[in-house]
Amino acid sequence: MEQKSRFGTRAIHAGQHPDPSTGAIMTPIYQTSTYVQESPGKHKGYAYARGKNPTRVALEACIASLENAKHGLCFSSGQGAEDAIIKLLRPGDEVIATDDLYGGSYRMFTKIFSGFGIVFHFADMHNASNIRNYLNEKTRMIWVETPTNPLMKIIDISGCAKIANEKGLMLVVDNTFASPYLQNPLDLGATIVTHSATKYIGGHSDVVMGAVCTNDDKIHEDLAFIANSCGAVPGPMDSFLVLRGLKTLHVRMQMHCINGKAIAEFLRSHPKVDKVYWPGFSDHPNHEIAKRQMRGFGGMISFTLKSHSMEDAFALASRTRVFSLAESLGGVESLIGHPASMTHAAIPKEQREKSGVVDSLLRLSVGIEDTEDLVEDLRNAIG
Ligand SMILES: *Cc1c(COP(=O)(O)O)cnc(C)c1O
């Protein structure tokens, strides 16, 4: 049933069966560290909970189903998931990554894994063919994030997959911003898809979690080995929370898209607003690719002010009443952030501004509150 039914049905049912001992419709929170064995080595597939836990197994199957993947694994955070993926590599191996990567990924690549001899190149992937400039005989992996943070750049996943296939490289796509509802990278030729499930997948800003999906049996086996060996696994309570959050992913995403469009259009028509970054605009530089590889344009939007003033951006962000000033994204509640002082503060001003992250840039994670309340809130805050 799981592969044949449609997205919303799978979001609610995939990987889940009534509990065999009681008939409980919800997968129980198996709050246990170990499992009793009949005789040494004779057990029902569960020996120790770092390796496997039934609540986590249900969640992994559900996420895999939504990514049209054969295999899914969950990790204790998005960063834990990415850490496991990079551990597939060996010293000397090279990675070509998107140049405006999530700050935490950039930090892990440059501050942790560079020290273990893995080499990272950061490439402008507006045209996927630009990846070719960084290829050599040591390249093992292409790492893509699309849409990017905070400028909502779109990268052509199929175009990247073509190069990866040609050269026998792994293509990893961080699908956090789109969620499996809007984009399925494995269907477009990616080898591995990774998520911060903290964001849209969980959807309620109440848990930190990561996920990795693949159709490749060997890669899955290696990742499961790394997960069990290194131990960045999520607990059963967190797995339950994400399993519950996932049941409304399709409904939430539909509303994120409706609100996102309304707010992007409102901002664009506002006299005090300069640029609005949202892949749904027909003049977005890669709008045609977004239309081809995404089912909708989501609720992530960034914008700048005509005054170009940091003070004005700060004042705006502190005047909103429905949008809360906070890091993170993808929850039911709307958030506003100031990348230059928050997520991108570690990047030198000159380099930051060159990439478009100017002092007046604000980023919105548009939630699923009533559209009019959100528009009104921004109208009042912009003044
Ligand atoms: C948040 C985020 C991560 C990291 O995930 P955590 O769950 O916070 O560890 C990775 N990639 C993207 C795009 C993110 O937004």
CSV table of C-alpha atoms and ligand atoms in Angstrom, one decimal:
chain,number,residue,atom,x,y,z
A,1,MET,CA,0.0,0.0,0.0
A,2,GLU,CA,2.8,2.4,1.0
A,3,GLN,CA,4.3,3.0,-2.4
A,4,LYS,CA,1.0,3.0,-4.3
A,5,SER,CA,-0.9,5.5,-2.2
A,6,ARG,CA,-0.5,9.3,-2.6
A,7,PHE,CA,1.6,11.7,-0.5
A,8,GLY,CA,-0.9,12.7,2.2
A,9,THR,CA,-1.9,9.1,2.8
A,10,ARG,CA,1.7,8.0,3.1
A,11,ALA,CA,2.5,10.9,5.4
A,12,ILE,CA,-0.1,9.6,7.8
A,13,HIS,CA,0.3,5.8,7.4
A,14,ALA,CA,3.7,4.8,6.0
A,15,GLY,CA,5.8,2.7,8.3
A,16,GLN,CA,3.0,2.4,10.9
A,17,HIS,CA,0.8,-0.5,11.9
A,18,PRO,CA,-1.5,-0.9,14.9
A,19,ASP,CA,0.5,-2.1,17.9
A,20,PRO,CA,0.4,-5.9,17.8
A,21,SER,CA,-0.1,-6.2,21.6
A,22,THR,CA,-2.9,-3.7,22.2
A,23,GLY,CA,-4.1,-2.4,18.8
A,24,ALA,CA,-3.0,1.1,19.7
A,25,ILE,CA,-3.3,3.1,16.4
A,26,MET,CA,-0.3,5.3,17.2
A,27,THR,CA,3.1,3.7,17.2
A,28,PRO,CA,4.1,3.6,20.9
A,29,ILE,CA,7.1,5.5,22.4
A,30,TYR,CA,9.3,2.5,23.0
A,31,GLN,CA,11.2,4.1,25.8
A,32,THR,CA,13.7,1.3,26.3
A,33,SER,CA,17.5,0.9,25.9
A,34,THR,CA,17.6,-2.8,25.5
A,35,TYR,CA,15.5,-5.8,24.5
A,36,VAL,CA,15.2,-9.3,26.2
A,37,GLN,CA,16.7,-12.1,24.2
A,38,GLU,CA,15.3,-15.7,24.3
A,39,SER,CA,18.8,-17.1,24.1
A,40,PRO,CA,22.1,-15.4,23.2
A,41,GLY,CA,21.6,-13.7,19.8
A,42,LYS,CA,18.1,-14.9,19.4
A,43,HIS,CA,15.8,-11.9,19.4
A,44,LYS,CA,13.1,-10.1,17.3
A,45,GLY,CA,15.6,-7.9,15.4
A,46,TYR,CA,16.1,-5.6,18.3
A,47,ALA,CA,19.1,-6.0,20.5
A,48,TYR,CA,20.2,-2.6,21.8
A,49,ALA,CA,18.5,0.8,21.1
A,50,ARG,CA,21.5,2.6,19.7
A,51,GLY,CA,21.2,0.2,16.8
A,52,LYS,CA,17.4,0.1,16.5
A,53,ASN,CA,14.2,1.3,18.2
A,54,PRO,CA,10.7,0.6,16.9
A,55,THR,CA,9.5,4.2,17.2
A,56,ARG,CA,12.5,5.4,15.2
A,57,VAL,CA,12.1,2.5,12.7
A,58,ALA,CA,8.5,3.6,12.0
A,59,LEU,CA,9.6,7.2,11.5
A,60,GLU,CA,12.5,6.2,9.2
A,61,ALA,CA,10.1,4.2,7.0
A,62,CYS,CA,7.7,7.1,6.8
A,63,ILE,CA,10.3,9.7,5.8
A,64,ALA,CA,11.8,7.2,3.3
A,65,SER,CA,8.3,6.7,1.8
A,66,LEU,CA,7.8,10.5,1.4
A,67,GLU,CA,11.2,10.9,-0.3
A,68,ASN,CA,10.4,7.9,-2.7
A,69,ALA,CA,13.4,6.3,-1.2
A,70,LYS,CA,14.2,2.6,-0.5
A,71,HIS,CA,16.0,3.5,2.8
A,72,GLY,CA,15.7,6.1,5.6
A,73,LEU,CA,17.7,6.8,8.7
A,74,CYS,CA,17.2,9.3,11.4
A,75,PHE,CA,19.8,11.2,13.4
A,76,SER,CA,19.8,13.2,16.6
A,77,SER,CA,20.0,16.5,14.5
A,78,GLY,CA,20.4,17.7,11.0
A,79,GLN,CA,24.1,18.2,11.7
A,80,GLY,CA,24.3,14.6,13.0
A,81,ALA,CA,23.0,13.4,9.7
A,82,GLU,CA,25.4,15.5,7.7
A,83,ASP,CA,28.3,14.3,9.9
A,84,ALA,CA,27.4,10.7,9.1
A,85,ILE,CA,27.3,11.5,5.3
A,86,ILE,CA,30.8,13.1,5.3
A,87,LYS,CA,32.1,10.1,7.2
A,88,LEU,CA,31.5,8.1,4.0
A,89,LEU,CA,34.6,9.9,2.7
A,90,ARG,CA,38.3,9.4,3.4
A,91,PRO,CA,41.3,11.8,3.9
A,92,GLY,CA,42.2,13.3,0.5
A,93,ASP,CA,38.7,13.0,-0.9
A,94,GLU,CA,37.2,16.2,-2.3
A,95,VAL,CA,33.7,17.7,-2.1
A,96,ILE,CA,32.2,20.4,-4.3
A,97,ALA,CA,29.6,22.3,-2.3
A,98,THR,CA,27.1,25.1,-2.9
A,99,ASP,CA,28.8,28.4,-2.0
A,100,ASP,CA,26.0,29.8,0.2
A,101,LEU,CA,25.5,26.8,2.4
A,102,TYR,CA,23.7,26.6,5.7
A,103,GLY,CA,26.1,28.1,8.2
A,104,GLY,CA,26.3,25.0,10.4
A,105,SER,CA,27.2,22.8,7.4
A,106,TYR,CA,29.9,25.3,6.3
A,107,ARG,CA,31.3,25.4,9.8
A,108,MET,CA,31.4,21.6,10.1
A,109,PHE,CA,33.0,21.2,6.7
A,110,THR,CA,35.7,23.9,7.2
A,111,LYS,CA,36.3,23.7,10.9
A,112,ILE,CA,36.0,20.0,11.6
A,113,PHE,CA,36.3,17.8,8.5
A,114,SER,CA,39.0,20.0,6.8
A,115,GLY,CA,41.2,19.0,9.8
A,116,PHE,CA,40.7,15.3,8.9
A,117,GLY,CA,42.0,15.9,5.4
A,118,ILE,CA,38.8,16.2,3.4
A,119,VAL,CA,38.9,19.0,0.9
A,120,PHE,CA,35.9,21.3,0.3
A,121,HIS,CA,35.4,23.6,-2.7
A,122,PHE,CA,32.6,26.1,-2.6
A,123,ALA,CA,31.1,26.8,-6.0
A,124,ASP,CA,28.5,29.2,-7.4
A,125,MET,CA,26.0,26.6,-8.8
A,126,HIS,CA,23.6,29.1,-10.4
A,127,ASN,CA,24.7,27.2,-13.6
A,128,ALA,CA,25.2,23.6,-12.6
A,129,SER,CA,28.0,23.4,-15.3
A,130,ASN,CA,30.2,25.6,-13.1
A,131,ILE,CA,30.7,22.4,-11.0
A,132,ARG,CA,33.0,21.2,-13.8
A,133,ASN,CA,35.6,23.9,-12.9
A,134,TYR,CA,36.3,22.2,-9.6
A,135,LEU,CA,36.3,18.5,-10.7
A,136,ASN,CA,39.5,16.5,-10.4
A,137,GLU,CA,40.4,12.8,-9.9
A,138,LYS,CA,39.9,13.2,-6.1
A,139,THR,CA,36.4,14.5,-6.3
A,140,ARG,CA,33.9,12.1,-4.6
A,141,MET,CA,30.9,14.2,-3.8
A,142,ILE,CA,28.7,17.1,-4.9
A,143,TRP,CA,26.8,18.8,-2.0
A,144,VAL,CA,23.8,20.9,-3.0
A,145,GLU,CA,21.3,22.9,-1.0
A,146,THR,CA,18.3,24.3,-2.9
A,147,PRO,CA,16.6,26.7,-2.2
A,148,THR,CA,19.5,28.3,-0.4
A,149,ASN,CA,19.6,30.3,2.7
A,150,PRO,CA,18.9,33.2,2.9
A,151,LEU,CA,18.8,34.3,-0.7
A,152,MET,CA,16.5,31.5,-2.0
A,153,LYS,CA,18.8,30.7,-5.0
A,154,ILE,CA,17.7,27.7,-6.9
A,155,ILE,CA,20.1,25.0,-8.1
A,156,ASP,CA,19.2,22.6,-11.0
A,157,ILE,CA,19.3,19.1,-9.3
A,158,SER,CA,19.0,17.2,-12.5
A,159,GLY,CA,21.8,19.2,-14.0
A,160,CYS,CA,24.0,18.3,-11.0
A,161,ALA,CA,23.0,14.7,-11.2
A,162,LYS,CA,24.1,14.5,-14.8
A,163,ILE,CA,27.6,15.6,-13.9
A,164,ALA,CA,27.6,13.3,-10.8
A,165,ASN,CA,26.6,10.3,-12.9
A,166,GLU,CA,29.1,11.0,-15.6
A,167,LYS,CA,31.9,11.2,-13.1
A,168,GLY,CA,30.7,8.5,-10.7
A,169,LEU,CA,30.2,10.9,-7.8
A,170,MET,CA,27.7,10.9,-5.0
A,171,LEU,CA,25.2,13.8,-5.2
A,172,VAL,CA,23.9,14.9,-1.8
A,173,VAL,CA,21.0,17.3,-1.6
A,174,ASP,CA,20.0,19.1,1.6
A,175,ASN,CA,16.3,19.2,1.1
A,176,THR,CA,15.4,21.0,4.4
A,177,PHE,CA,14.0,24.2,2.8
A,178,ALA,CA,11.7,22.5,0.3
A,179,SER,CA,10.6,19.4,2.4
A,180,PRO,CA,9.7,16.2,0.6
A,181,TYR,CA,6.3,17.7,-0.1
A,182,LEU,CA,7.7,20.3,-2.5
A,183,GLN,CA,10.8,18.5,-3.9
A,184,ASN,CA,12.1,14.9,-4.2
A,185,PRO,CA,15.8,15.0,-5.1
A,186,LEU,CA,16.2,11.2,-5.5
A,187,ASP,CA,13.6,11.3,-8.3
A,188,LEU,CA,15.8,13.9,-10.0
A,189,GLY,CA,18.9,11.7,-9.8
A,190,ALA,CA,20.5,12.6,-6.4
A,191,THR,CA,22.2,9.7,-4.5
A,192,ILE,CA,21.5,10.9,-1.0
A,193,VAL,CA,18.9,13.4,0.4
A,194,THR,CA,19.4,14.9,3.8
A,195,HIS,CA,17.1,16.9,6.1
A,196,SER,CA,17.1,18.9,9.2
A,197,ALA,CA,13.8,17.3,10.4
A,198,THR,CA,13.9,20.1,13.0
A,199,LYS,CA,12.3,22.3,10.4
A,200,TYR,CA,9.3,21.4,8.1
A,201,ILE,CA,9.3,17.7,8.7
A,202,GLY,CA,8.8,18.0,12.4
A,203,GLY,CA,7.0,21.3,11.8
A,204,HIS,CA,6.2,22.4,15.4
A,205,SER,CA,9.5,23.8,16.7
A,206,ASP,CA,9.6,21.3,19.5
A,207,VAL,CA,12.3,18.8,18.5
A,208,VAL,CA,15.8,18.7,16.9
A,209,MET,CA,16.3,15.8,14.4
A,210,GLY,CA,18.0,14.8,11.2
A,211,ALA,CA,17.2,12.4,8.4
A,212,VAL,CA,19.0,10.7,5.5
A,213,CYS,CA,17.4,8.8,2.6
A,214,THR,CA,18.9,6.9,-0.3
A,215,ASN,CA,18.0,4.2,-2.9
A,216,ASP,CA,21.6,2.8,-2.8
A,217,ASP,CA,21.8,-0.4,-0.6
A,218,LYS,CA,25.6,-0.1,0.0
A,219,ILE,CA,25.4,3.6,1.0
A,220,HIS,CA,22.5,2.8,3.3
A,221,GLU,CA,24.4,0.0,4.9
A,222,ASP,CA,27.5,2.2,5.4
A,223,LEU,CA,25.4,5.0,6.9
A,224,ALA,CA,23.6,2.6,9.3
A,225,PHE,CA,27.0,1.3,10.3
A,226,ILE,CA,28.3,4.9,10.9
A,227,ALA,CA,25.1,5.8,12.9
A,228,ASN,CA,25.4,2.8,15.2
A,229,SER,CA,29.2,3.2,15.5
A,230,CYS,CA,29.3,6.9,16.1
A,231,GLY,CA,25.9,7.1,17.9
A,232,ALA,CA,24.1,10.3,16.8
A,233,VAL,CA,20.7,8.6,17.0
A,234,PRO,CA,17.5,10.2,18.1
A,235,GLY,CA,15.5,9.0,21.1
A,236,PRO,CA,12.1,7.4,21.0
A,237,MET,CA,10.2,10.4,22.4
A,238,ASP,CA,11.7,12.7,19.7
A,239,SER,CA,11.0,10.1,17.1
A,240,PHE,CA,7.4,10.0,18.2
A,241,LEU,CA,7.1,13.8,18.0
A,242,VAL,CA,8.4,13.9,14.5
A,243,LEU,CA,6.2,11.0,13.4
A,244,ARG,CA,3.2,12.9,14.8
A,245,GLY,CA,4.3,16.2,13.1
A,246,LEU,CA,4.8,14.4,9.8
A,247,LYS,CA,1.1,13.4,9.6
A,248,THR,CA,0.2,17.0,8.7
A,249,LEU,CA,3.2,17.8,6.4
A,250,HIS,CA,1.1,18.0,3.3
A,251,VAL,CA,-1.6,20.2,4.9
A,252,ARG,CA,1.0,22.5,6.5
A,253,MET,CA,3.0,22.9,3.3
A,254,GLN,CA,-0.1,23.8,1.3
A,255,MET,CA,-0.8,26.7,3.8
A,256,HIS,CA,2.9,27.7,3.9
A,257,CYS,CA,2.7,28.0,0.1
A,258,ILE,CA,-0.5,30.1,0.2
A,259,ASN,CA,0.8,32.4,2.9
A,260,GLY,CA,4.3,32.6,1.3
A,261,LYS,CA,2.8,33.8,-2.0
A,262,ALA,CA,0.6,36.4,-0.4
A,263,ILE,CA,3.5,37.8,1.7
A,264,ALA,CA,6.0,37.8,-1.2
A,265,GLU,CA,3.5,39.8,-3.3
A,266,PHE,CA,2.6,42.2,-0.5
A,267,LEU,CA,6.3,42.9,0.2
A,268,ARG,CA,7.1,43.4,-3.5
A,269,SER,CA,4.4,46.0,-3.8
A,270,HIS,CA,5.5,47.9,-0.6
A,271,PRO,CA,7.2,51.3,-1.3
A,272,LYS,CA,9.8,50.8,1.5
A,273,VAL,CA,10.8,47.4,0.4
A,274,ASP,CA,13.7,47.0,-2.1
A,275,LYS,CA,14.4,43.4,-3.2
A,276,VAL,CA,12.2,40.4,-2.4
A,277,TYR,CA,13.8,36.9,-2.7
A,278,TRP,CA,11.2,34.2,-3.4
A,279,PRO,CA,11.5,31.5,-6.2
A,280,GLY,CA,7.9,31.9,-7.1
A,281,PHE,CA,8.4,35.2,-8.9
A,282,SER,CA,8.6,34.8,-12.7
A,283,ASP,CA,11.7,37.0,-12.8
A,284,HIS,CA,13.6,35.0,-10.1
A,285,PRO,CA,16.8,34.1,-11.9
A,286,ASN,CA,16.1,30.3,-11.8
A,287,HIS,CA,12.3,30.4,-11.7
A,288,GLU,CA,12.0,27.9,-14.6
A,289,ILE,CA,14.1,25.4,-12.8
A,290,ALA,CA,12.2,25.9,-9.6
A,291,LYS,CA,8.9,25.3,-11.5
A,292,ARG,CA,10.3,22.1,-13.0
A,293,GLN,CA,11.8,20.6,-9.8
A,294,MET,CA,9.4,21.9,-7.1
A,295,ARG,CA,5.7,21.4,-6.6
A,296,GLY,CA,5.3,24.8,-5.0
A,297,PHE,CA,7.5,27.7,-3.8
A,298,GLY,CA,7.1,27.4,0.0
A,299,GLY,CA,7.1,29.9,2.8
A,300,MET,CA,10.7,31.0,2.9
A,301,ILE,CA,11.2,34.7,1.8
A,302,SER,CA,14.0,37.2,2.3
A,303,PHE,CA,13.8,41.0,1.6
A,304,THR,CA,15.8,44.2,1.9
A,305,LEU,CA,14.7,47.7,2.7
A,306,LYS,CA,15.2,50.7,0.4
A,307,SER,CA,16.8,52.6,3.3
A,308,HIS,CA,19.6,49.9,3.4
A,309,SER,CA,19.7,50.6,7.1
A,310,MET,CA,20.6,48.0,9.8
A,311,GLU,CA,18.7,50.1,12.4
A,312,ASP,CA,15.5,50.1,10.2
A,313,ALA,CA,15.8,46.3,9.8
A,314,PHE,CA,16.3,45.9,13.6
A,315,ALA,CA,13.3,48.2,14.4
A,316,LEU,CA,11.1,46.3,11.9
A,317,ALA,CA,12.1,42.9,13.4
A,318,SER,CA,11.3,44.1,16.9
A,319,ARG,CA,7.9,45.6,16.0
A,320,THR,CA,6.3,42.5,14.6
A,321,ARG,CA,3.7,40.9,16.9
A,322,VAL,CA,2.8,37.7,15.0
A,323,PHE,CA,6.2,37.0,13.5
A,324,SER,CA,8.7,36.1,16.4
A,325,LEU,CA,12.3,37.1,16.2
A,326,ALA,CA,14.1,33.8,16.3
A,327,GLU,CA,16.5,31.5,14.5
A,328,SER,CA,15.2,28.3,12.8
A,329,LEU,CA,12.4,27.9,10.3
A,330,GLY,CA,9.7,25.5,9.1
A,331,GLY,CA,7.4,25.5,12.1
A,332,VAL,CA,3.7,26.4,12.1
A,333,GLU,CA,4.5,29.7,13.7
A,334,SER,CA,5.9,32.6,11.7
A,335,LEU,CA,9.5,33.7,12.4
A,336,ILE,CA,11.6,36.7,11.3
A,337,GLY,CA,15.4,36.8,11.4
A,338,HIS,CA,18.2,39.2,10.6
A,339,PRO,CA,20.9,37.0,8.8
A,340,ALA,CA,23.7,39.7,9.0
A,341,SER,CA,23.6,39.7,12.8
A,342,MET,CA,22.2,36.2,13.5
A,343,THR,CA,22.9,33.2,11.2
A,344,HIS,CA,25.6,34.9,9.0
A,345,ALA,CA,27.3,37.1,11.7
A,346,ALA,CA,30.6,35.0,11.5
A,347,ILE,CA,31.1,36.0,7.9
A,348,PRO,CA,33.2,39.2,7.4
A,349,LYS,CA,31.0,42.2,6.3
A,350,GLU,CA,32.6,42.7,2.9
A,351,GLN,CA,32.3,39.0,1.9
A,352,ARG,CA,28.7,38.9,3.3
A,353,GLU,CA,27.6,42.0,1.4
A,354,LYS,CA,29.2,40.8,-1.8
A,355,SER,CA,27.0,37.6,-1.6
A,356,GLY,CA,23.9,39.7,-1.1
A,357,VAL,CA,23.5,39.4,2.7
A,358,VAL,CA,23.3,43.1,3.3
A,359,ASP,CA,22.6,44.9,6.6
A,360,SER,CA,18.9,45.5,5.8
A,361,LEU,CA,18.2,41.9,4.7
A,362,LEU,CA,15.4,40.2,6.7
A,363,ARG,CA,14.4,36.5,6.4
A,364,LEU,CA,10.9,35.2,7.0
A,365,SER,CA,9.8,31.7,7.8
A,366,VAL,CA,6.1,32.2,7.0
A,367,GLY,CA,4.0,30.0,9.2
A,368,ILE,CA,0.4,28.8,8.8
A,369,GLU,CA,-1.5,31.5,10.8
A,370,ASP,CA,-4.3,33.4,9.0
A,371,THR,CA,-2.9,35.1,5.9
A,372,GLU,CA,-4.4,38.5,6.7
A,373,ASP,CA,-3.0,38.6,10.2
A,374,LEU,CA,0.5,38.0,8.8
A,375,VAL,CA,0.2,40.7,6.1
A,376,GLU,CA,-1.2,43.2,8.7
A,377,ASP,CA,1.6,42.4,11.1
A,378,LEU,CA,4.2,43.2,8.4
A,379,ARG,CA,2.4,46.2,7.2
A,380,ASN,CA,2.4,47.6,10.8
A,381,ALA,CA,6.0,46.7,11.4
A,382,ILE,CA,7.3,48.2,8.2
A,383,GLY,CA,5.4,51.4,9.0
B,1,LIG,C1,18.8,23.8,10.3
B,1,LIG,C2,19.5,23.3,9.1
B,1,LIG,C3,20.5,22.3,9.2
B,1,LIG,C4,21.0,21.7,10.5
B,1,LIG,O1,20.0,21.0,11.2
B,1,LIG,P1,19.9,20.9,12.8
B,1,LIG,O2,18.7,20.0,13.0
B,1,LIG,O3,19.7,22.3,13.3
B,1,LIG,O4,21.1,20.2,13.2
B,1,LIG,C5,21.1,21.8,8.0
B,1,LIG,N1,20.7,22.4,6.8
B,1,LIG,C6,19.8,23.3,6.7
B,1,LIG,C7,19.4,23.8,5.4
B,1,LIG,C8,19.1,23.8,7.9
B,1,LIG,O5,18.2,24.8,7.7
